């Protein structure tokens, strides 16, 4: 059943409308998109700052080369210039280790983009399951109405083929009517089972999904706090160096 739903999830037109959308999952879709946007903005800013800082450090390699070459033509200042050149080279190179640490923090933050996409996929699957439930309810309602029409308990809203036949050839035979009624009863029973099955699967999925979302939100707060503290500590280490 879930494989069929996953297939429908890929093929179903994105513009379909639910009669009874769940407000919790509607809100979750907005939350997931905002989370993705915010994390993406942080990562973009971080990358820009890191690129600028990395460039500042690497340009000191040019200064190191200049000081080293200059030391070769100076007698009294040669040692000092050589030391300055070594310092510039060290200043250029030590940024690599810090950038590697910062990239690891960034990679952990990127995972929340994937989490946000997973949340959106959960919402989409809930929509598909709700859509399937609503279609099964519509089918059940239609079959029950056809039965009531056959029993004379409901008026015919449209000119049906069966109604035309009755007017032209007269009422259908009792055995034919009984056969149609049995067929409808069988179809109603199948439709009722489908509705109950879809209701059970949809409710089970929603309860599990919402429980996992709450767990994710709590874990997210703790994880992000730890990540941002690690990032701040790293910046302090870089500034002290």
JSON list of C-alpha atoms in Angstrom, two decimals:
[
{"chain": "A", "resi": 1, "resn": "UNK", "atom": "CA", "xyz": [0.00, 0.00, 0.00]},
{"chain": "A", "resi": 2, "resn": "UNK", "atom": "CA", "xyz": [2.78, 2.42, 0.90]},
{"chain": "A", "resi": 3, "resn": "UNK", "atom": "CA", "xyz": [4.59, 1.70, -2.37]},
{"chain": "A", "resi": 4, "resn": "UNK", "atom": "CA", "xyz": [1.43, 2.63, -4.25]},
{"chain": "A", "resi": 5, "resn": "UNK", "atom": "CA", "xyz": [1.18, 5.85, -2.26]},
{"chain": "A", "resi": 6, "resn": "UNK", "atom": "CA", "xyz": [4.82, 6.69, -2.93]},
{"chain": "A", "resi": 7, "resn": "UNK", "atom": "CA", "xyz": [4.15, 6.18, -6.65]},
{"chain": "A", "resi": 8, "resn": "UNK", "atom": "CA", "xyz": [1.12, 8.46, -6.49]},
{"chain": "A", "resi": 9, "resn": "UNK", "atom": "CA", "xyz": [3.20, 10.96, -4.58]},
{"chain": "A", "resi": 10, "resn": "UNK", "atom": "CA", "xyz": [5.48, 11.30, -7.61]},
{"chain": "A", "resi": 11, "resn": "UNK", "atom": "CA", "xyz": [2.77, 11.32, -10.25]},
{"chain": "A", "resi": 12, "resn": "UNK", "atom": "CA", "xyz": [-0.06, 13.25, -8.64]},
{"chain": "A", "resi": 13, "resn": "UNK", "atom": "CA", "xyz": [-0.63, 16.72, -10.02]},
{"chain": "A", "resi": 14, "resn": "UNK", "atom": "CA", "xyz": [0.73, 19.29, -7.59]},
{"chain": "A", "resi": 15, "resn": "UNK", "atom": "CA", "xyz": [-2.30, 21.53, -8.09]},
{"chain": "A", "resi": 16, "resn": "UNK", "atom": "CA", "xyz": [-4.88, 19.19, -6.57]},
{"chain": "A", "resi": 17, "resn": "UNK", "atom": "CA", "xyz": [-7.00, 20.62, -3.77]},
{"chain": "A", "resi": 18, "resn": "UNK", "atom": "CA", "xyz": [-7.99, 18.88, -0.59]},
{"chain": "A", "resi": 19, "resn": "UNK", "atom": "CA", "xyz": [-11.48, 19.38, 0.80]},
{"chain": "A", "resi": 20, "resn": "UNK", "atom": "CA", "xyz": [-10.27, 18.97, 4.38]},
{"chain": "A", "resi": 21, "resn": "UNK", "atom": "CA", "xyz": [-6.59, 19.96, 4.63]},
{"chain": "A", "resi": 22, "resn": "UNK", "atom": "CA", "xyz": [-5.03, 19.45, 8.05]},
{"chain": "A", "resi": 23, "resn": "UNK", "atom": "CA", "xyz": [-4.00, 22.79, 9.56]},
{"chain": "A", "resi": 24, "resn": "UNK", "atom": "CA", "xyz": [-1.15, 21.18, 11.49]},
{"chain": "A", "resi": 25, "resn": "UNK", "atom": "CA", "xyz": [0.51, 19.93, 8.31]},
{"chain": "A", "resi": 26, "resn": "UNK", "atom": "CA", "xyz": [-0.26, 23.17, 6.47]},
{"chain": "A", "resi": 27, "resn": "UNK", "atom": "CA", "xyz": [1.63, 24.98, 9.23]},
{"chain": "A", "resi": 28, "resn": "UNK", "atom": "CA", "xyz": [4.40, 22.40, 9.11]},
{"chain": "A", "resi": 29, "resn": "UNK", "atom": "CA", "xyz": [4.92, 23.06, 5.39]},
{"chain": "A", "resi": 30, "resn": "UNK", "atom": "CA", "xyz": [5.41, 26.77, 6.12]},
{"chain": "A", "resi": 31, "resn": "UNK", "atom": "CA", "xyz": [7.75, 25.96, 9.01]},
{"chain": "A", "resi": 32, "resn": "UNK", "atom": "CA", "xyz": [9.85, 23.62, 6.84]},
{"chain": "A", "resi": 33, "resn": "UNK", "atom": "CA", "xyz": [10.21, 26.22, 4.08]},
{"chain": "A", "resi": 34, "resn": "UNK", "atom": "CA", "xyz": [11.14, 28.98, 6.53]},
{"chain": "A", "resi": 35, "resn": "UNK", "atom": "CA", "xyz": [13.68, 26.70, 8.22]},
{"chain": "A", "resi": 36, "resn": "UNK", "atom": "CA", "xyz": [15.23, 25.90, 4.85]},
{"chain": "A", "resi": 37, "resn": "UNK", "atom": "CA", "xyz": [15.36, 29.58, 3.87]},
{"chain": "A", "resi": 38, "resn": "UNK", "atom": "CA", "xyz": [16.92, 30.65, 7.17]},
{"chain": "A", "resi": 39, "resn": "UNK", "atom": "CA", "xyz": [19.57, 27.93, 7.19]},
{"chain": "A", "resi": 40, "resn": "UNK", "atom": "CA", "xyz": [20.42, 28.68, 3.56]},
{"chain": "A", "resi": 41, "resn": "UNK", "atom": "CA", "xyz": [20.83, 32.39, 4.38]},
{"chain": "A", "resi": 42, "resn": "UNK", "atom": "CA", "xyz": [23.14, 31.61, 7.32]},
{"chain": "A", "resi": 43, "resn": "UNK", "atom": "CA", "xyz": [25.27, 29.28, 5.20]},
{"chain": "A", "resi": 44, "resn": "UNK", "atom": "CA", "xyz": [25.50, 31.84, 2.40]},
{"chain": "A", "resi": 45, "resn": "UNK", "atom": "CA", "xyz": [26.64, 34.55, 4.82]},
{"chain": "A", "resi": 46, "resn": "UNK", "atom": "CA", "xyz": [29.12, 32.20, 6.48]},
{"chain": "A", "resi": 47, "resn": "UNK", "atom": "CA", "xyz": [30.62, 31.21, 3.14]},
{"chain": "A", "resi": 48, "resn": "UNK", "atom": "CA", "xyz": [31.02, 34.87, 2.15]},
{"chain": "A", "resi": 49, "resn": "UNK", "atom": "CA", "xyz": [32.75, 35.76, 5.45]},
{"chain": "A", "resi": 50, "resn": "UNK", "atom": "CA", "xyz": [34.96, 32.68, 5.31]},
{"chain": "A", "resi": 51, "resn": "UNK", "atom": "CA", "xyz": [35.98, 33.44, 1.73]},
{"chain": "A", "resi": 52, "resn": "UNK", "atom": "CA", "xyz": [36.93, 37.00, 2.63]},
{"chain": "A", "resi": 53, "resn": "UNK", "atom": "CA", "xyz": [38.93, 35.93, 5.69]},
{"chain": "A", "resi": 54, "resn": "UNK", "atom": "CA", "xyz": [40.65, 33.15, 3.77]},
{"chain": "A", "resi": 55, "resn": "UNK", "atom": "CA", "xyz": [41.66, 35.59, 1.05]},
{"chain": "A", "resi": 56, "resn": "UNK", "atom": "CA", "xyz": [43.09, 38.04, 3.59]},
{"chain": "A", "resi": 57, "resn": "UNK", "atom": "CA", "xyz": [45.29, 35.33, 5.11]},
{"chain": "A", "resi": 58, "resn": "UNK", "atom": "CA", "xyz": [46.45, 33.89, 1.80]},
{"chain": "A", "resi": 59, "resn": "UNK", "atom": "CA", "xyz": [47.50, 37.25, 0.43]},
{"chain": "A", "resi": 60, "resn": "UNK", "atom": "CA", "xyz": [50.10, 37.38, 3.21]},
{"chain": "A", "resi": 61, "resn": "UNK", "atom": "CA", "xyz": [51.97, 34.69, 1.29]},
{"chain": "A", "resi": 62, "resn": "UNK", "atom": "CA", "xyz": [52.94, 37.44, -1.16]},
{"chain": "A", "resi": 63, "resn": "UNK", "atom": "CA", "xyz": [54.22, 39.56, 1.69]},
{"chain": "A", "resi": 64, "resn": "UNK", "atom": "CA", "xyz": [56.26, 36.62, 2.99]},
{"chain": "A", "resi": 65, "resn": "UNK", "atom": "CA", "xyz": [57.92, 36.15, -0.39]},
{"chain": "A", "resi": 66, "resn": "UNK", "atom": "CA", "xyz": [58.71, 39.86, -0.66]},
{"chain": "A", "resi": 67, "resn": "UNK", "atom": "CA", "xyz": [60.26, 39.99, 2.80]},
{"chain": "A", "resi": 68, "resn": "UNK", "atom": "CA", "xyz": [62.30, 36.86, 2.14]},
{"chain": "A", "resi": 69, "resn": "UNK", "atom": "CA", "xyz": [63.67, 38.27, -1.14]},
{"chain": "A", "resi": 70, "resn": "UNK", "atom": "CA", "xyz": [64.26, 41.64, 0.48]},
{"chain": "A", "resi": 71, "resn": "UNK", "atom": "CA", "xyz": [66.28, 40.04, 3.29]},
{"chain": "A", "resi": 72, "resn": "UNK", "atom": "CA", "xyz": [68.76, 38.78, 0.70]},
{"chain": "A", "resi": 73, "resn": "UNK", "atom": "CA", "xyz": [69.82, 42.28, -0.27]},
{"chain": "A", "resi": 74, "resn": "UNK", "atom": "CA", "xyz": [69.92, 43.84, 3.20]},
{"chain": "A", "resi": 75, "resn": "UNK", "atom": "CA", "xyz": [72.87, 43.35, 5.51]},
{"chain": "A", "resi": 76, "resn": "UNK", "atom": "CA", "xyz": [71.75, 44.91, 8.79]},
{"chain": "A", "resi": 77, "resn": "UNK", "atom": "CA", "xyz": [68.02, 44.18, 8.39]},
{"chain": "A", "resi": 78, "resn": "UNK", "atom": "CA", "xyz": [68.39, 40.78, 6.74]},
{"chain": "A", "resi": 79, "resn": "UNK", "atom": "CA", "xyz": [67.57, 38.66, 9.79]},
{"chain": "A", "resi": 80, "resn": "UNK", "atom": "CA", "xyz": [64.60, 40.80, 10.77]},
{"chain": "A", "resi": 81, "resn": "UNK", "atom": "CA", "xyz": [63.17, 40.71, 7.28]},
{"chain": "A", "resi": 82, "resn": "UNK", "atom": "CA", "xyz": [63.67, 36.96, 7.07]},
{"chain": "A", "resi": 83, "resn": "UNK", "atom": "CA", "xyz": [61.81, 36.53, 10.38]},
{"chain": "A", "resi": 84, "resn": "UNK", "atom": "CA", "xyz": [59.02, 38.77, 9.12]},
{"chain": "A", "resi": 85, "resn": "UNK", "atom": "CA", "xyz": [58.78, 36.62, 5.99]},
{"chain": "A", "resi": 86, "resn": "UNK", "atom": "CA", "xyz": [58.48, 33.45, 8.07]},
{"chain": "A", "resi": 87, "resn": "UNK", "atom": "CA", "xyz": [55.76, 35.08, 10.18]},
{"chain": "A", "resi": 88, "resn": "UNK", "atom": "CA", "xyz": [53.82, 36.03, 7.06]},
{"chain": "A", "resi": 89, "resn": "UNK", "atom": "CA", "xyz": [54.06, 32.45, 5.76]},
{"chain": "A", "resi": 90, "resn": "UNK", "atom": "CA", "xyz": [52.86, 31.08, 9.08]},
{"chain": "A", "resi": 91, "resn": "UNK", "atom": "CA", "xyz": [49.99, 33.60, 9.13]},
{"chain": "A", "resi": 92, "resn": "UNK", "atom": "CA", "xyz": [49.03, 32.44, 5.64]},
{"chain": "A", "resi": 93, "resn": "UNK", "atom": "CA", "xyz": [49.06, 28.74, 6.45]},
{"chain": "A", "resi": 94, "resn": "UNK", "atom": "CA", "xyz": [47.43, 28.49, 9.88]},
{"chain": "A", "resi": 95, "resn": "UNK", "atom": "CA", "xyz": [44.04, 29.57, 8.49]},
{"chain": "A", "resi": 96, "resn": "UNK", "atom": "CA", "xyz": [43.72, 26.21, 6.72]},
{"chain": "A", "resi": 97, "resn": "UNK", "atom": "CA", "xyz": [43.14, 24.25, 9.93]},
{"chain": "A", "resi": 98, "resn": "UNK", "atom": "CA", "xyz": [40.54, 26.75, 11.15]},
{"chain": "A", "resi": 99, "resn": "UNK", "atom": "CA", "xyz": [38.76, 26.67, 7.81]},
{"chain": "A", "resi": 100, "resn": "UNK", "atom": "CA", "xyz": [38.59, 22.88, 7.99]},
{"chain": "A", "resi": 101, "resn": "UNK", "atom": "CA", "xyz": [37.01, 23.09, 11.45]},
{"chain": "A", "resi": 102, "resn": "UNK", "atom": "CA", "xyz": [34.58, 25.74, 10.28]},
{"chain": "A", "resi": 103, "resn": "UNK", "atom": "CA", "xyz": [33.64, 23.63, 7.26]},
{"chain": "A", "resi": 104, "resn": "UNK", "atom": "CA", "xyz": [32.78, 20.72, 9.56]},
{"chain": "A", "resi": 105, "resn": "UNK", "atom": "CA", "xyz": [30.43, 22.97, 11.53]},
{"chain": "A", "resi": 106, "resn": "UNK", "atom": "CA", "xyz": [28.95, 24.19, 8.26]},
{"chain": "A", "resi": 107, "resn": "UNK", "atom": "CA", "xyz": [28.36, 20.63, 7.07]},
{"chain": "A", "resi": 108, "resn": "UNK", "atom": "CA", "xyz": [26.42, 19.86, 10.24]},
{"chain": "A", "resi": 109, "resn": "UNK", "atom": "CA", "xyz": [24.30, 22.94, 9.65]},
{"chain": "A", "resi": 110, "resn": "UNK", "atom": "CA", "xyz": [23.63, 21.85, 6.07]},
{"chain": "A", "resi": 111, "resn": "UNK", "atom": "CA", "xyz": [21.94, 18.73, 7.41]},
{"chain": "A", "resi": 112, "resn": "UNK", "atom": "CA", "xyz": [19.05, 20.92, 8.51]},
{"chain": "A", "resi": 113, "resn": "UNK", "atom": "CA", "xyz": [18.34, 21.76, 4.88]},
{"chain": "A", "resi": 114, "resn": "UNK", "atom": "CA", "xyz": [17.90, 18.05, 4.26]},
{"chain": "A", "resi": 115, "resn": "UNK", "atom": "CA", "xyz": [15.73, 17.81, 7.38]},
{"chain": "A", "resi": 116, "resn": "UNK", "atom": "CA", "xyz": [13.56, 20.65, 6.10]},
{"chain": "A", "resi": 117, "resn": "UNK", "atom": "CA", "xyz": [13.15, 18.89, 2.75]},
{"chain": "A", "resi": 118, "resn": "UNK", "atom": "CA", "xyz": [12.22, 15.70, 4.61]},
{"chain": "A", "resi": 119, "resn": "UNK", "atom": "CA", "xyz": [9.55, 17.61, 6.54]},
{"chain": "A", "resi": 120, "resn": "UNK", "atom": "CA", "xyz": [8.11, 18.92, 3.28]},
{"chain": "A", "resi": 121, "resn": "UNK", "atom": "CA", "xyz": [8.05, 15.36, 1.91]},
{"chain": "A", "resi": 122, "resn": "UNK", "atom": "CA", "xyz": [6.17, 14.20, 5.02]},
{"chain": "A", "resi": 123, "resn": "UNK", "atom": "CA", "xyz": [3.59, 16.95, 4.47]},
{"chain": "A", "resi": 124, "resn": "UNK", "atom": "CA", "xyz": [3.26, 15.98, 0.84]},
{"chain": "A", "resi": 125, "resn": "UNK", "atom": "CA", "xyz": [2.68, 12.34, 1.73]},
{"chain": "A", "resi": 126, "resn": "UNK", "atom": "CA", "xyz": [0.02, 13.34, 4.25]},
{"chain": "A", "resi": 127, "resn": "UNK", "atom": "CA", "xyz": [-1.72, 15.32, 1.51]},
{"chain": "A", "resi": 128, "resn": "UNK", "atom": "CA", "xyz": [-1.69, 12.30, -0.80]},
{"chain": "A", "resi": 129, "resn": "UNK", "atom": "CA", "xyz": [-3.08, 10.04, 1.91]},
{"chain": "A", "resi": 130, "resn": "UNK", "atom": "CA", "xyz": [-5.78, 12.59, 2.75]},
{"chain": "A", "resi": 131, "resn": "UNK", "atom": "CA", "xyz": [-6.57, 12.89, -0.95]},
{"chain": "A", "resi": 132, "resn": "UNK", "atom": "CA", "xyz": [-6.94, 9.10, -1.23]},
{"chain": "A", "resi": 133, "resn": "UNK", "atom": "CA", "xyz": [-9.22, 9.10, 1.82]},
{"chain": "A", "resi": 134, "resn": "UNK", "atom": "CA", "xyz": [-11.43, 11.83, 0.41]},
{"chain": "A", "resi": 135, "resn": "UNK", "atom": "CA", "xyz": [-11.71, 10.04, -2.95]},
{"chain": "A", "resi": 136, "resn": "UNK", "atom": "CA", "xyz": [-12.71, 6.79, -1.22]},
{"chain": "A", "resi": 137, "resn": "UNK", "atom": "CA", "xyz": [-15.33, 8.69, 0.81]},
{"chain": "A", "resi": 138, "resn": "UNK", "atom": "CA", "xyz": [-16.69, 10.24, -2.38]},
{"chain": "A", "resi": 139, "resn": "UNK", "atom": "CA", "xyz": [-16.94, 6.83, -4.00]},
{"chain": "A", "resi": 140, "resn": "UNK", "atom": "CA", "xyz": [-18.77, 5.41, -1.00]},
{"chain": "A", "resi": 141, "resn": "UNK", "atom": "CA", "xyz": [-21.20, 8.32, -0.99]},
{"chain": "A", "resi": 142, "resn": "UNK", "atom": "CA", "xyz": [-21.83, 7.86, -4.71]},
{"chain": "A", "resi": 143, "resn": "UNK", "atom": "CA", "xyz": [-22.53, 4.13, -4.38]},
{"chain": "A", "resi": 144, "resn": "UNK", "atom": "CA", "xyz": [-24.89, 4.69, -1.47]},
{"chain": "A", "resi": 145, "resn": "UNK", "atom": "CA", "xyz": [-26.77, 7.31, -3.45]},
{"chain": "A", "resi": 146, "resn": "UNK", "atom": "CA", "xyz": [-27.08, 4.93, -6.42]},
{"chain": "A", "resi": 147, "resn": "UNK", "atom": "CA", "xyz": [-28.53, 2.29, -4.07]},
{"chain": "A", "resi": 148, "resn": "UNK", "atom": "CA", "xyz": [-31.02, 4.77, -2.64]},
{"chain": "A", "resi": 149, "resn": "UNK", "atom": "CA", "xyz": [-32.04, 5.77, -6.15]},
{"chain": "A", "resi": 150, "resn": "UNK", "atom": "CA", "xyz": [-32.59, 2.14, -7.06]},
{"chain": "A", "resi": 151, "resn": "UNK", "atom": "CA", "xyz": [-34.75, 1.69, -3.93]},
{"chain": "A", "resi": 152, "resn": "UNK", "atom": "CA", "xyz": [-36.69, 4.87, -4.68]},
{"chain": "A", "resi": 153, "resn": "UNK", "atom": "CA", "xyz": [-35.33, 6.64, -1.59]},
{"chain": "A", "resi": 154, "resn": "UNK", "atom": "CA", "xyz": [-33.51, 9.36, -3.51]},
{"chain": "A", "resi": 155, "resn": "UNK", "atom": "CA", "xyz": [-34.46, 11.35, -6.63]},
{"chain": "A", "resi": 156, "resn": "UNK", "atom": "CA", "xyz": [-32.38, 11.16, -9.76]},
{"chain": "A", "resi": 157, "resn": "UNK", "atom": "CA", "xyz": [-30.54, 14.46, -10.26]},
{"chain": "A", "resi": 158, "resn": "UNK", "atom": "CA", "xyz": [-29.61, 13.79, -13.88]},
{"chain": "A", "resi": 159, "resn": "UNK", "atom": "CA", "xyz": [-31.08, 12.00, -16.83]},
{"chain": "A", "resi": 160, "resn": "UNK", "atom": "CA", "xyz": [-29.43, 8.58, -16.59]},
{"chain": "A", "resi": 161, "resn": "UNK", "atom": "CA", "xyz": [-29.20, 5.83, -19.17]},
{"chain": "A", "resi": 162, "resn": "UNK", "atom": "CA", "xyz": [-31.17, 3.56, -16.87]},
{"chain": "A", "resi": 163, "resn": "UNK", "atom": "CA", "xyz": [-33.91, 6.19, -16.55]},
{"chain": "A", "resi": 164, "resn": "UNK", "atom": "CA", "xyz": [-34.18, 6.50, -20.33]},
{"chain": "A", "resi": 165, "resn": "UNK", "atom": "CA", "xyz": [-34.46, 2.74, -20.66]},
{"chain": "A", "resi": 166, "resn": "UNK", "atom": "CA", "xyz": [-37.24, 2.66, -18.08]},
{"chain": "A", "resi": 167, "resn": "UNK", "atom": "CA", "xyz": [-39.20, 5.29, -19.95]},
{"chain": "A", "resi": 168, "resn": "UNK", "atom": "CA", "xyz": [-38.75, 3.56, -23.28]},
{"chain": "A", "resi": 169, "resn": "UNK", "atom": "CA", "xyz": [-39.01, -0.09, -22.32]},
{"chain": "A", "resi": 170, "resn": "UNK", "atom": "CA", "xyz": [-40.79, 0.17, -19.00]},
{"chain": "A", "resi": 171, "resn": "UNK", "atom": "CA", "xyz": [-39.57, -0.74, -15.50]},
{"chain": "A", "resi": 172, "resn": "UNK", "atom": "CA", "xyz": [-36.77, -3.28, -15.34]},
{"chain": "A", "resi": 173, "resn": "UNK", "atom": "CA", "xyz": [-37.57, -6.78, -14.19]},
{"chain": "A", "resi": 174, "resn": "UNK", "atom": "CA", "xyz": [-37.39, -7.52, -10.45]},
{"chain": "A", "resi": 175, "resn": "UNK", "atom": "CA", "xyz": [-34.58, -10.04, -10.91]},
{"chain": "A", "resi": 176, "resn": "UNK", "atom": "CA", "xyz": [-32.51, -7.48, -12.83]},
{"chain": "A", "resi": 177, "resn": "UNK", "atom": "CA", "xyz": [-33.14, -4.89, -10.17]},
{"chain": "A", "resi": 178, "resn": "UNK", "atom": "CA", "xyz": [-32.18, -7.37, -7.44]},
{"chain": "A", "resi": 179, "resn": "UNK", "atom": "CA", "xyz": [-28.97, -8.23, -9.29]},
{"chain": "A", "resi": 180, "resn": "UNK", "atom": "CA", "xyz": [-28.06, -4.55, -9.56]},
{"chain": "A", "resi": 181, "resn": "UNK", "atom": "CA", "xyz": [-28.89, -4.04, -5.92]},
{"chain": "A", "resi": 182, "resn": "UNK", "atom": "CA", "xyz": [-26.65, -6.94, -4.85]},
{"chain": "A", "resi": 183, "resn": "UNK", "atom": "CA", "xyz": [-23.86, -5.57, -7.01]},
{"chain": "A", "resi": 184, "resn": "UNK", "atom": "CA", "xyz": [-24.21, -2.15, -5.41]},
{"chain": "A", "resi": 185, "resn": "UNK", "atom": "CA", "xyz": [-24.26, -3.66, -1.93]},
{"chain": "A", "resi": 186, "resn": "UNK", "atom": "CA", "xyz": [-21.01, -5.48, -2.72]},
{"chain": "A", "resi": 187, "resn": "UNK", "atom": "CA", "xyz": [-19.47, -2.28, -4.06]},
{"chain": "A", "resi": 188, "resn": "UNK", "atom": "CA", "xyz": [-20.65, -0.37, -0.98]},
{"chain": "A", "resi": 189, "resn": "UNK", "atom": "CA", "xyz": [-19.09, -2.97, 1.30]},
{"chain": "A", "resi": 190, "resn": "UNK", "atom": "CA", "xyz": [-15.79, -2.70, -0.58]},
{"chain": "A", "resi": 191, "resn": "UNK", "atom": "CA", "xyz": [-15.95, 1.09, -0.48]},
{"chain": "A", "resi": 192, "resn": "UNK", "atom": "CA", "xyz": [-16.64, 1.07, 3.28]},
{"chain": "A", "resi": 193, "resn": "UNK", "atom": "CA", "xyz": [-13.64, -1.18, 3.84]},
{"chain": "A", "resi": 194, "resn": "UNK", "atom": "CA", "xyz": [-11.50, 1.14, 1.72]},
{"chain": "A", "resi": 195, "resn": "UNK", "atom": "CA", "xyz": [-12.63, 4.18, 3.72]},
{"chain": "A", "resi": 196, "resn": "UNK", "atom": "CA", "xyz": [-11.92, 2.47, 7.04]},
{"chain": "A", "resi": 197, "resn": "UNK", "atom": "CA", "xyz": [-8.52, 1.30, 5.80]},
{"chain": "A", "resi": 198, "resn": "UNK", "atom": "CA", "xyz": [-7.59, 4.76, 4.51]},
{"chain": "A", "resi": 199, "resn": "UNK", "atom": "CA", "xyz": [-8.79, 6.40, 7.71]},
{"chain": "A", "resi": 200, "resn": "UNK", "atom": "CA", "xyz": [-6.72, 4.04, 9.84]},
{"chain": "A", "resi": 201, "resn": "UNK", "atom": "CA", "xyz": [-3.57, 4.42, 7.73]},
{"chain": "A", "resi": 202, "resn": "UNK", "atom": "CA", "xyz": [-3.92, 8.19, 7.51]},
{"chain": "A", "resi": 203, "resn": "UNK", "atom": "CA", "xyz": [-4.45, 8.64, 11.25]},
{"chain": "A", "resi": 204, "resn": "UNK", "atom": "CA", "xyz": [-1.59, 6.29, 12.08]},
{"chain": "A", "resi": 205, "resn": "UNK", "atom": "CA", "xyz": [0.75, 8.12, 9.72]},
{"chain": "A", "resi": 206, "resn": "UNK", "atom": "CA", "xyz": [-0.26, 11.54, 11.03]},
{"chain": "A", "resi": 207, "resn": "UNK", "atom": "CA", "xyz": [0.19, 10.57, 14.69]},
{"chain": "A", "resi": 208, "resn": "UNK", "atom": "CA", "xyz": [3.61, 9.07, 14.05]},
{"chain": "A", "resi": 209, "resn": "UNK", "atom": "CA", "xyz": [4.70, 11.99, 11.84]},
{"chain": "A", "resi": 210, "resn": "UNK", "atom": "CA", "xyz": [3.61, 14.68, 14.32]},
{"chain": "A", "resi": 211, "resn": "UNK", "atom": "CA", "xyz": [5.33, 12.81, 17.16]},
{"chain": "A", "resi": 212, "resn": "UNK", "atom": "CA", "xyz": [8.57, 12.67, 15.16]},
{"chain": "A", "resi": 213, "resn": "UNK", "atom": "CA", "xyz": [8.26, 16.36, 14.25]},
{"chain": "A", "resi": 214, "resn": "UNK", "atom": "CA", "xyz": [7.99, 17.35, 17.93]},
{"chain": "A", "resi": 215, "resn": "UNK", "atom": "CA", "xyz": [11.03, 15.25, 18.73]},
{"chain": "A", "resi": 216, "resn": "UNK", "atom": "CA", "xyz": [12.90, 16.85, 15.84]},
{"chain": "A", "resi": 217, "resn": "UNK", "atom": "CA", "xyz": [12.03, 20.38, 16.98]},
{"chain": "A", "resi": 218, "resn": "UNK", "atom": "CA", "xyz": [13.27, 19.73, 20.50]},
{"chain": "A", "resi": 219, "resn": "UNK", "atom": "CA", "xyz": [16.49, 18.15, 19.21]},
{"chain": "A", "resi": 220, "resn": "UNK", "atom": "CA", "xyz": [16.94, 20.95, 16.69]},
{"chain": "A", "resi": 221, "resn": "UNK", "atom": "CA", "xyz": [17.01, 23.61, 19.40]},
{"chain": "A", "resi": 222, "resn": "UNK", "atom": "CA", "xyz": [19.69, 21.76, 21.35]},
{"chain": "A", "resi": 223, "resn": "UNK", "atom": "CA", "xyz": [21.76, 20.92, 18.27]},
{"chain": "A", "resi": 224, "resn": "UNK", "atom": "CA", "xyz": [21.69, 24.42, 16.78]},
{"chain": "A", "resi": 225, "resn": "UNK", "atom": "CA", "xyz": [22.63, 25.98, 20.11]},
{"chain": "A", "resi": 226, "resn": "UNK", "atom": "CA", "xyz": [25.65, 23.68, 20.31]},
{"chain": "A", "resi": 227, "resn": "UNK", "atom": "CA", "xyz": [26.64, 24.40, 16.70]},
{"chain": "A", "resi": 228, "resn": "UNK", "atom": "CA", "xyz": [26.50, 28.17, 17.12]},
{"chain": "A", "resi": 229, "resn": "UNK", "atom": "CA", "xyz": [28.49, 27.98, 20.37]},
{"chain": "A", "resi": 230, "resn": "UNK", "atom": "CA", "xyz": [31.14, 25.88, 18.58]},
{"chain": "A", "resi": 231, "resn": "UNK", "atom": "CA", "xyz": [31.25, 28.42, 15.77]},
{"chain": "A", "resi": 232, "resn": "UNK", "atom": "CA", "xyz": [31.66, 31.33, 18.22]},
{"chain": "A", "resi": 233, "resn": "UNK", "atom": "CA", "xyz": [34.43, 29.50, 20.14]},
{"chain": "A", "resi": 234, "resn": "UNK", "atom": "CA", "xyz": [36.24, 28.84, 16.86]},
{"chain": "A", "resi": 235, "resn": "UNK", "atom": "CA", "xyz": [36.10, 32.51, 15.91]},
{"chain": "A", "resi": 236, "resn": "UNK", "atom": "CA", "xyz": [37.54, 33.45, 19.29]},
{"chain": "A", "resi": 237, "resn": "UNK", "atom": "CA", "xyz": [40.39, 30.95, 18.82]},
{"chain": "A", "resi": 238, "resn": "UNK", "atom": "CA", "xyz": [41.12, 32.40, 15.39]},
{"chain": "A", "resi": 239, "resn": "UNK", "atom": "CA", "xyz": [41.14, 35.97, 16.73]},
{"chain": "A", "resi": 240, "resn": "UNK", "atom": "CA", "xyz": [43.48, 35.04, 19.62]},
{"chain": "A", "resi": 241, "resn": "UNK", "atom": "CA", "xyz": [45.89, 33.28, 17.26]}
]
